CSV table of N, CA and C in Angstrom, one decimal:
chain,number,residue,atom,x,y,z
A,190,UNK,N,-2.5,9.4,13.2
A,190,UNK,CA,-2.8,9.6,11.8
A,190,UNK,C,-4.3,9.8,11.5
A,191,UNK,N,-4.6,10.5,10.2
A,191,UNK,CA,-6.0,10.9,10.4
A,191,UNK,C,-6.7,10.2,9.0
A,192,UNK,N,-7.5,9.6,9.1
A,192,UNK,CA,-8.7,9.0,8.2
A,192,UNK,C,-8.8,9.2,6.8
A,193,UNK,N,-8.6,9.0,6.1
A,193,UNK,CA,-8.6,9.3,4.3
A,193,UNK,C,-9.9,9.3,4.3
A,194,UNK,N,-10.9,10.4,4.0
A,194,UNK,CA,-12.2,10.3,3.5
A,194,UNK,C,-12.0,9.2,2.0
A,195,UNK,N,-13.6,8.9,1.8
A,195,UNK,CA,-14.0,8.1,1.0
A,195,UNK,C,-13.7,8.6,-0.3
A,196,UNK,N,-13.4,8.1,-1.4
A,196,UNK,CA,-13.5,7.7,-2.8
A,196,UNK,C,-11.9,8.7,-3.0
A,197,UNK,N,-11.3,9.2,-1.8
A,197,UNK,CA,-10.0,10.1,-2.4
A,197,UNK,C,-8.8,8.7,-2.3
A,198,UNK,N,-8.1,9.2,-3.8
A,198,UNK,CA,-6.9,8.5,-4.2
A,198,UNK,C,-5.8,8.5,-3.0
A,199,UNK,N,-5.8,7.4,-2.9
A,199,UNK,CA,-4.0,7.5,-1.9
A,199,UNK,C,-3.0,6.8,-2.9
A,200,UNK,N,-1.7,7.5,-2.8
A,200,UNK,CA,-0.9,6.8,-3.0
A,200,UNK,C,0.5,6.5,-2.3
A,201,UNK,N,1.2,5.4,-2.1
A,201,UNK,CA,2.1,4.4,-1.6
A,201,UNK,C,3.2,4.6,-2.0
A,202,UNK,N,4.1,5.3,-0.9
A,202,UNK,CA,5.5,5.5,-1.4
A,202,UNK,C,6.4,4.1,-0.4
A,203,UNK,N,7.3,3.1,-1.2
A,203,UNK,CA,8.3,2.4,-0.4
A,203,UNK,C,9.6,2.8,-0.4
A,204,UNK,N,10.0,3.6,0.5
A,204,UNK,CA,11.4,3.7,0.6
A,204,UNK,C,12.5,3.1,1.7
A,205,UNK,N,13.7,3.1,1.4
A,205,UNK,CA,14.5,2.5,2.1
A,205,UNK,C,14.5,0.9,1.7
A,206,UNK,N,14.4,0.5,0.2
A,206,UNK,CA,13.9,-0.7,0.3
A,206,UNK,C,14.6,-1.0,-0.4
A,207,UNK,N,15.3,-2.5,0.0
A,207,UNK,CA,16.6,-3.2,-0.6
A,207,UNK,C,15.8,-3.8,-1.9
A,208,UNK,N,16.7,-3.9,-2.8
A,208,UNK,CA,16.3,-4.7,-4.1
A,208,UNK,C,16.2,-6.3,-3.7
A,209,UNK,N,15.1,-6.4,-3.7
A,209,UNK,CA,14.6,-8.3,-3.6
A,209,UNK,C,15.1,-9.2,-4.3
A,210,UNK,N,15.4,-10.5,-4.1
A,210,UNK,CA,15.7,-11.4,-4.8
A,210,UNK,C,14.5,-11.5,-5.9
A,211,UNK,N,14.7,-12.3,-7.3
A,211,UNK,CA,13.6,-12.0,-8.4
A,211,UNK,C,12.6,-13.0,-8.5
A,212,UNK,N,11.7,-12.9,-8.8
A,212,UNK,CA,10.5,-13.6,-8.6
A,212,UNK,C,9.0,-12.7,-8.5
A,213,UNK,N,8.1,-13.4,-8.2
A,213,UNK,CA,7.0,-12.5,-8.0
A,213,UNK,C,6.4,-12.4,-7.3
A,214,UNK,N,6.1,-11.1,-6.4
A,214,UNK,CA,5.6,-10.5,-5.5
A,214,UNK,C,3.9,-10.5,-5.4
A,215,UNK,N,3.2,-10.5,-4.5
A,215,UNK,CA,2.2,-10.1,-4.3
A,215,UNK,C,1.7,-9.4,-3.4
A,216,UNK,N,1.2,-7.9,-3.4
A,216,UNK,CA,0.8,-7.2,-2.6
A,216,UNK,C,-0.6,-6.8,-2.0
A,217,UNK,N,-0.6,-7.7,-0.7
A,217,UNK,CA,-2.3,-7.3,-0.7
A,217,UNK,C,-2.7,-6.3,0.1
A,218,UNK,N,-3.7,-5.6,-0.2
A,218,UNK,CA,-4.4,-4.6,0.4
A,218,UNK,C,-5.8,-4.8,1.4
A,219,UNK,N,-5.5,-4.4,2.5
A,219,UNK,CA,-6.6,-4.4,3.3
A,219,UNK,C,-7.2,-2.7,3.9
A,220,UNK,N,-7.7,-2.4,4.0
A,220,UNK,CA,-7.7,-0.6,4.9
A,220,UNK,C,-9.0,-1.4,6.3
A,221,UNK,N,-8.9,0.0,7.1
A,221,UNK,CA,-9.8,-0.7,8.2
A,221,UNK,C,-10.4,1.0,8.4
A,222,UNK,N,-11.8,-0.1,8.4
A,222,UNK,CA,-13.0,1.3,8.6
A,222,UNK,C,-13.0,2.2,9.8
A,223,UNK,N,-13.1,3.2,9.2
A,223,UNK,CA,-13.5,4.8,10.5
A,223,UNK,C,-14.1,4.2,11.1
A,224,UNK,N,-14.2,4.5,12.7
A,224,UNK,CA,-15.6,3.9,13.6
A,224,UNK,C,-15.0,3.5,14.6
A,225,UNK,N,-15.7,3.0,15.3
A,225,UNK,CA,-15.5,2.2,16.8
A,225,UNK,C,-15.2,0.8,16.6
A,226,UNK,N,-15.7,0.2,15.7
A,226,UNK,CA,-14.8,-1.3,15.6
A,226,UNK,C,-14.5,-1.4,14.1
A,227,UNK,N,-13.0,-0.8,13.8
A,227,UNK,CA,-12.3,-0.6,12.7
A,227,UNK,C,-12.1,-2.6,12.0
A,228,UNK,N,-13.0,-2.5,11.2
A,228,UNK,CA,-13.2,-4.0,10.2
A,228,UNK,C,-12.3,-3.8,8.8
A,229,UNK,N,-11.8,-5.0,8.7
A,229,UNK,CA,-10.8,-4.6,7.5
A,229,UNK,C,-11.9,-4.8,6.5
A,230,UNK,N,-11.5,-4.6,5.5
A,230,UNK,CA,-12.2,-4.5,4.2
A,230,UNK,C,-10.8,-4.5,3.2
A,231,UNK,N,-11.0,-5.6,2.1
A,231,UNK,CA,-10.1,-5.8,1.3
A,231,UNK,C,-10.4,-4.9,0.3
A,232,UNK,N,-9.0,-4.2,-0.7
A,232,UNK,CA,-9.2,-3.5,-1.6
A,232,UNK,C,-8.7,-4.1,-2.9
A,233,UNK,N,-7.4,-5.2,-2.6
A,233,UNK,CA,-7.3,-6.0,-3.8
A,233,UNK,C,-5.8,-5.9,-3.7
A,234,UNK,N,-5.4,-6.7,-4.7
A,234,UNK,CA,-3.9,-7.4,-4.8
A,234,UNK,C,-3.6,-7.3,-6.3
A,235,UNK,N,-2.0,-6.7,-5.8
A,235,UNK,CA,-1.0,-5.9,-7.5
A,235,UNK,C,0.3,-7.3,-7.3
A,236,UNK,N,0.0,-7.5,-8.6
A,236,UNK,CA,1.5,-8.6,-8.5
A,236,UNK,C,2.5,-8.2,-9.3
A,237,UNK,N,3.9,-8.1,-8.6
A,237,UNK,CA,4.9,-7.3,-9.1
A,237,UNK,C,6.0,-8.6,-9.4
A,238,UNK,N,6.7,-8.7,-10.6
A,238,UNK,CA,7.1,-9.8,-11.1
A,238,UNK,C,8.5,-9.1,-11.7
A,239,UNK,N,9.8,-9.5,-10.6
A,239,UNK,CA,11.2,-9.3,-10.6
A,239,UNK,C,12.2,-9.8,-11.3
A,240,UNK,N,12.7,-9.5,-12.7
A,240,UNK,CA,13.5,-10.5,-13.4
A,240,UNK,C,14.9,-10.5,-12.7
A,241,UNK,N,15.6,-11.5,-12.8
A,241,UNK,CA,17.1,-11.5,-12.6
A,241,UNK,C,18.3,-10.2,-13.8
């Protein structure tokens, strides 16, 4: 896979994904830097909240 330059938008497709029991999710984000010793760096956390 190849490197997403800086400041460009990605976005996150989930497919194949069973419907969860309801409750609330939290999704955290980490990416890991271009280079020779790839360091995570946190981007932040979306909380998805599932009624019955």
């Amino acid at each position: 896979e190849e490197p997403v330059p800086a400041k460009q938008n990605v976005e996150l497709v989930l497919s194949n994904v069973k419907n969860p029991d309801g409750g609330t999710y939290y999704f955290v984000c980490y990416v890991l830097a271009a280079g020779d010793i790839p360091l995570p760096s946190y981007v932040g956390t979306w909380i998805v909240s599932i009624g019955r």
